[in-house]
Amino acid sequence: MSSGGPAPAEADRGETSGVRTALAGLTTRGRSFLAAGIAAAVCSFVLGLSELLRVGLLLAVLPLICAAVLYRTRYRVAASRRLAPGRVPAGSEARVHLRMDNVSRLPTGLLMLQDRVPYVLGPRPRFVLDRVEPGGRREVSYRVRSDLRGRYPLGPLQLRLTDPFGMCELTRSFSTYDTLTVIPRVEPLAPVRFGGEAQGYGDGRQRSLALAGEDDVIPRGYRYGDDLRRVHWRSTARYGELMVRREEQPRRSRCTVLLDTRGGAYEGAGPDAAFEWAVAGAASVLVHMLERGFSVRLLTDSGSAVPGESGDGFGGSGQETADAAGLLMDTLAVIDHSDGTGLSRAYDVLRGGNEGLLVAFLGDLDEEQATTVAKMSRRSGGAVAFVLDPDVWTREATDVPRPGDRHAERLRMLREAGWTALSVPRGASLDELWRQADRERSGLAAVNGEARG
């Protein structure tokens, strides 16, 4: 939830004179009163009527007084904005709460509020507030919604002040603004178990030796407070002093999500485009694996990852998992097409070590790119690829089907290299493809087991 704290609005300090600003805000009624007062004063000198001079002064001074009072009170109005929530999935609504406080000792006149919002969030909201008493406040709210992910600024808030007589009207803008983050849609996935993956907390554990220091590379010496049941007698006899066994601790399983962002790999734009489906799929897998206790990592074709991500990716429990998911969603909310044409940089990152389970969302592949992707499965415990054919996603349902020999050939290359590769039809459900990948990989594992037998 983001908010802009109550703070007095800043004046337009670049203007040469506050008097000019106040006079420029005179309404038609105020200008008419001022002109009538000046005309009455001139006529009083010509005709010699002192009573007419009094009337003219009253007519001329009234709009000037209203402008001076209104200009002075423009610094004494504070505003705040609050988003609920500040991070919302695409297609969902968020509510924006506006609060106006009159911190002066004088009541305000009629107020009109207008908040600046991008056109993709809807029309500009406008509100009319009646007289606000000294020390009083008014609260209004409006809803925003976007089908396109991204970060959208809200504000600055514009306020139009008028005096009770309607003589003067001043418009000013507050300096504070907030940002609404529209993240990709996250689809719940079934808790399947791909063959070859190392399980994380909750679904099984791998044991690893705790490396508490340099002396833990071998059975270390006895320390005060160590449990005597951990004494390693063979090492004790060898070194002539008490030696204890190293502790074992569960090792968090790893999952790398590879997102192909090459501009030439996708066609079309909009919320139903192939690239948006790939981004939403990557977000769903990342959140799903985090909830299962995996240490997750987001990787793009350019070899870059999420800023602040450790070498082992994001992981944790409780609030750490929520924070990691929020950071990943913020990254995916603004991710865009890259200028790259290949996947070699991502391969260089992956071949540095065992990345555990590898889940890839790929666009159109040529033969060289498919060969690079095929080699990525060698350093993974399991590899699943969702390949989007741009021809399928761009043509209409009534069009004549085009031959998919090239796309089928790329899938065959990946499967021969050990990938569980699936073609993604237009508008497909990721959960269904997720289950299908589990069935195909389980069947492949059973066939390999029979072959070894």
PDB file of N, CA, C and O in Angstrom, residues 27 70 73 77 100 102 107-113 127-133 138 159-171:
ATOM      1  N   THR A  27     -12.522  35.603 -11.830  1.00  0.00           N
ATOM      2  CA  THR A  27     -13.528  35.051 -12.710  1.00  0.00           C
ATOM      3  C   THR A  27     -14.215  36.172 -13.497  1.00  0.00           C
ATOM      4  O   THR A  27     -13.897  37.358 -13.337  1.00  0.00           O
ATOM      5  N   LEU A  70      -8.019  34.429  -1.032  1.00  0.00           N
ATOM      6  CA  LEU A  70      -7.912  33.116  -1.661  1.00  0.00           C
ATOM      7  C   LEU A  70      -6.454  32.763  -1.955  1.00  0.00           C
ATOM      8  O   LEU A  70      -6.028  31.624  -1.782  1.00  0.00           O
ATOM      9  N   THR A  73      -4.855  31.673   1.304  1.00  0.00           N
ATOM     10  CA  THR A  73      -5.293  30.372   1.820  1.00  0.00           C
ATOM     11  C   THR A  73      -4.840  29.217   0.938  1.00  0.00           C
ATOM     12  O   THR A  73      -4.941  28.066   1.347  1.00  0.00           O
ATOM     13  N   VAL A  77      -3.892  24.422   2.465  1.00  0.00           N
ATOM     14  CA  VAL A  77      -4.683  23.236   2.162  1.00  0.00           C
ATOM     15  C   VAL A  77      -3.722  22.087   1.897  1.00  0.00           C
ATOM     16  O   VAL A  77      -2.778  22.226   1.128  1.00  0.00           O
ATOM     17  N   MET A 100      -8.507  15.596   1.709  1.00  0.00           N
ATOM     18  CA  MET A 100      -8.205  17.020   1.731  1.00  0.00           C
ATOM     19  C   MET A 100      -8.387  17.546   3.140  1.00  0.00           C
ATOM     20  O   MET A 100      -9.400  17.282   3.792  1.00  0.00           O
ATOM     21  N   ASN A 102      -8.209  21.120   5.488  1.00  0.00           N
ATOM     22  CA  ASN A 102      -8.135  22.573   5.567  1.00  0.00           C
ATOM     23  C   ASN A 102      -7.407  22.934   6.859  1.00  0.00           C
ATOM     24  O   ASN A 102      -7.974  22.858   7.953  1.00  0.00           O
ATOM     25  N   PRO A 107     -12.581  29.239   6.384  1.00  0.00           N
ATOM     26  CA  PRO A 107     -13.252  28.193   5.596  1.00  0.00           C
ATOM     27  C   PRO A 107     -12.939  28.364   4.114  1.00  0.00           C
ATOM     28  O   PRO A 107     -12.668  29.462   3.630  1.00  0.00           O
ATOM     29  N   THR A 108     -12.965  27.289   3.412  1.00  0.00           N
ATOM     30  CA  THR A 108     -12.738  27.333   1.971  1.00  0.00           C
ATOM     31  C   THR A 108     -14.058  27.496   1.241  1.00  0.00           C
ATOM     32  O   THR A 108     -15.136  27.278   1.801  1.00  0.00           O
ATOM     33  N   GLY A 109     -13.947  27.882   0.015  1.00  0.00           N
ATOM     34  CA  GLY A 109     -15.125  27.936  -0.817  1.00  0.00           C
ATOM     35  C   GLY A 109     -15.326  26.598  -1.507  1.00  0.00           C
ATOM     36  O   GLY A 109     -14.957  25.537  -0.997  1.00  0.00           O
ATOM     37  N   LEU A 110     -15.914  26.649  -2.670  1.00  0.00           N
ATOM     38  CA  LEU A 110     -16.150  25.441  -3.443  1.00  0.00           C
ATOM     39  C   LEU A 110     -14.816  24.931  -4.007  1.00  0.00           C
ATOM     40  O   LEU A 110     -14.031  25.689  -4.560  1.00  0.00           O
ATOM     41  N   LEU A 111     -14.562  23.649  -3.834  1.00  0.00           N
ATOM     42  CA  LEU A 111     -13.318  23.036  -4.303  1.00  0.00           C
ATOM     43  C   LEU A 111     -13.622  22.015  -5.385  1.00  0.00           C
ATOM     44  O   LEU A 111     -14.589  21.262  -5.281  1.00  0.00           O
ATOM     45  N   MET A 112     -12.792  21.995  -6.399  1.00  0.00           N
ATOM     46  CA  MET A 112     -12.899  20.960  -7.413  1.00  0.00           C
ATOM     47  C   MET A 112     -11.560  20.233  -7.503  1.00  0.00           C
ATOM     48  O   MET A 112     -10.517  20.859  -7.732  1.00  0.00           O
ATOM     49  N   LEU A 113     -11.593  18.919  -7.316  1.00  0.00           N
ATOM     50  CA  LEU A 113     -10.390  18.090  -7.361  1.00  0.00           C
ATOM     51  C   LEU A 113     -10.321  17.360  -8.690  1.00  0.00           C
ATOM     52  O   LEU A 113     -11.334  16.879  -9.204  1.00  0.00           O
ATOM     53  N   PHE A 127     -13.912  15.657  -8.735  1.00  0.00           N
ATOM     54  CA  PHE A 127     -14.809  15.719  -7.574  1.00  0.00           C
ATOM     55  C   PHE A 127     -15.041  17.186  -7.214  1.00  0.00           C
ATOM     56  O   PHE A 127     -14.137  18.025  -7.329  1.00  0.00           O
ATOM     57  N   VAL A 128     -16.244  17.474  -6.780  1.00  0.00           N
ATOM     58  CA  VAL A 128     -16.614  18.814  -6.311  1.00  0.00           C
ATOM     59  C   VAL A 128     -16.911  18.712  -4.824  1.00  0.00           C
ATOM     60  O   VAL A 128     -17.759  17.910  -4.396  1.00  0.00           O
ATOM     61  N   LEU A 129     -16.190  19.516  -4.032  1.00  0.00           N
ATOM     62  CA  LEU A 129     -16.359  19.510  -2.579  1.00  0.00           C
ATOM     63  C   LEU A 129     -16.978  20.828  -2.142  1.00  0.00           C
ATOM     64  O   LEU A 129     -16.592  21.909  -2.603  1.00  0.00           O
ATOM     65  N   ASP A 130     -17.931  20.730  -1.232  1.00  0.00           N
ATOM     66  CA  ASP A 130     -18.545  21.928  -0.687  1.00  0.00           C
ATOM     67  C   ASP A 130     -17.583  22.620   0.276  1.00  0.00           C
ATOM     68  O   ASP A 130     -16.454  22.194   0.477  1.00  0.00           O
ATOM     69  N   ARG A 131     -18.031  23.639   0.874  1.00  0.00           N
ATOM     70  CA  ARG A 131     -17.241  24.431   1.825  1.00  0.00           C
ATOM     71  C   ARG A 131     -16.648  23.535   2.915  1.00  0.00           C
ATOM     72  O   ARG A 131     -17.353  22.730   3.523  1.00  0.00           O
ATOM     73  N   VAL A 132     -15.341  23.687   3.122  1.00  0.00           N
ATOM     74  CA  VAL A 132     -14.640  22.923   4.162  1.00  0.00           C
ATOM     75  C   VAL A 132     -14.347  23.862   5.318  1.00  0.00           C
ATOM     76  O   VAL A 132     -13.679  24.889   5.156  1.00  0.00           O
ATOM     77  N   GLU A 133     -14.829  23.510   6.499  1.00  0.00           N
ATOM     78  CA  GLU A 133     -14.665  24.343   7.676  1.00  0.00           C
ATOM     79  C   GLU A 133     -13.200  24.357   8.129  1.00  0.00           C
ATOM     80  O   GLU A 133     -12.412  23.494   7.745  1.00  0.00           O
ATOM     81  N   ARG A 138     -12.103  16.322   4.038  1.00  0.00           N
ATOM     82  CA  ARG A 138     -13.016  15.623   3.148  1.00  0.00           C
ATOM     83  C   ARG A 138     -12.257  14.459   2.516  1.00  0.00           C
ATOM     84  O   ARG A 138     -11.077  14.582   2.181  1.00  0.00           O
ATOM     85  N   LEU A 159      -6.021  21.069  -7.744  1.00  0.00           N
ATOM     86  CA  LEU A 159      -7.083  21.617  -6.909  1.00  0.00           C
ATOM     87  C   LEU A 159      -7.453  22.999  -7.409  1.00  0.00           C
ATOM     88  O   LEU A 159      -6.578  23.837  -7.668  1.00  0.00           O
ATOM     89  N   ARG A 160      -8.757  23.212  -7.575  1.00  0.00           N
ATOM     90  CA  ARG A 160      -9.256  24.520  -7.988  1.00  0.00           C
ATOM     91  C   ARG A 160     -10.040  25.116  -6.827  1.00  0.00           C
ATOM     92  O   ARG A 160     -11.032  24.532  -6.374  1.00  0.00           O
ATOM     93  N   LEU A 161      -9.576  26.293  -6.359  1.00  0.00           N
ATOM     94  CA  LEU A 161     -10.197  26.975  -5.220  1.00  0.00           C
ATOM     95  C   LEU A 161     -11.044  28.146  -5.703  1.00  0.00           C
ATOM     96  O   LEU A 161     -10.645  28.855  -6.636  1.00  0.00           O
ATOM     97  N   THR A 162     -12.166  28.363  -5.052  1.00  0.00           N
ATOM     98  CA  THR A 162     -13.011  29.524  -5.332  1.00  0.00           C
ATOM     99  C   THR A 162     -13.433  30.157  -4.024  1.00  0.00           C
ATOM    100  O   THR A 162     -13.549  29.479  -2.990  1.00  0.00           O
ATOM    101  N   ASP A 163     -13.654  31.454  -4.030  1.00  0.00           N
ATOM    102  CA  ASP A 163     -14.130  32.155  -2.830  1.00  0.00           C
ATOM    103  C   ASP A 163     -15.647  32.035  -2.739  1.00  0.00           C
ATOM    104  O   ASP A 163     -16.316  31.662  -3.714  1.00  0.00           O
ATOM    105  N   PRO A 164     -16.224  32.319  -1.586  1.00  0.00           N
ATOM    106  CA  PRO A 164     -17.684  32.165  -1.437  1.00  0.00           C
ATOM    107  C   PRO A 164     -18.507  33.022  -2.385  1.00  0.00           C
ATOM    108  O   PRO A 164     -19.657  32.682  -2.694  1.00  0.00           O
ATOM    109  N   PHE A 165     -17.931  34.147  -2.872  1.00  0.00           N
ATOM    110  CA  PHE A 165     -18.685  35.030  -3.767  1.00  0.00           C
ATOM    111  C   PHE A 165     -18.458  34.695  -5.237  1.00  0.00           C
ATOM    112  O   PHE A 165     -19.077  35.315  -6.111  1.00  0.00           O
ATOM    113  N   GLY A 166     -17.572  33.787  -5.517  1.00  0.00           N
ATOM    114  CA  GLY A 166     -17.296  33.433  -6.902  1.00  0.00           C
ATOM    115  C   GLY A 166     -16.517  34.485  -7.649  1.00  0.00           C
ATOM    116  O   GLY A 166     -16.594  34.551  -8.884  1.00  0.00           O
ATOM    117  N   MET A 167     -15.761  35.314  -6.935  1.00  0.00           N
ATOM    118  CA  MET A 167     -14.994  36.382  -7.577  1.00  0.00           C
ATOM    119  C   MET A 167     -13.653  35.895  -8.146  1.00  0.00           C
ATOM    120  O   MET A 167     -13.154  36.471  -9.112  1.00  0.00           O
ATOM    121  N   CYS A 168     -13.076  34.896  -7.520  1.00  0.00           N
ATOM    122  CA  CYS A 168     -11.738  34.477  -7.914  1.00  0.00           C
ATOM    123  C   CYS A 168     -11.672  32.953  -7.924  1.00  0.00           C
ATOM    124  O   CYS A 168     -12.363  32.278  -7.130  1.00  0.00           O
ATOM    125  N   GLU A 169     -10.848  32.430  -8.789  1.00  0.00           N
ATOM    126  CA  GLU A 169     -10.684  30.984  -8.913  1.00  0.00           C
ATOM    127  C   GLU A 169      -9.216  30.696  -9.231  1.00  0.00           C
ATOM    128  O   GLU A 169      -8.678  31.190 -10.224  1.00  0.00           O
ATOM    129  N   LEU A 170      -8.584  29.904  -8.368  1.00  0.00           N
ATOM    130  CA  LEU A 170      -7.165  29.587  -8.524  1.00  0.00           C
ATOM    131  C   LEU A 170      -6.984  28.082  -8.683  1.00  0.00           C
ATOM    132  O   LEU A 170      -7.617  27.295  -7.971  1.00  0.00           O
ATOM    133  N   THR A 171      -6.126  27.706  -9.595  1.00  0.00           N
ATOM    134  CA  THR A 171      -5.813  26.295  -9.831  1.00  0.00           C
ATOM    135  C   THR A 171      -4.362  26.061  -9.481  1.00  0.00           C
ATOM    136  O   THR A 171      -3.487  26.814  -9.906  1.00  0.00           O
TER     137      THR A 171
END
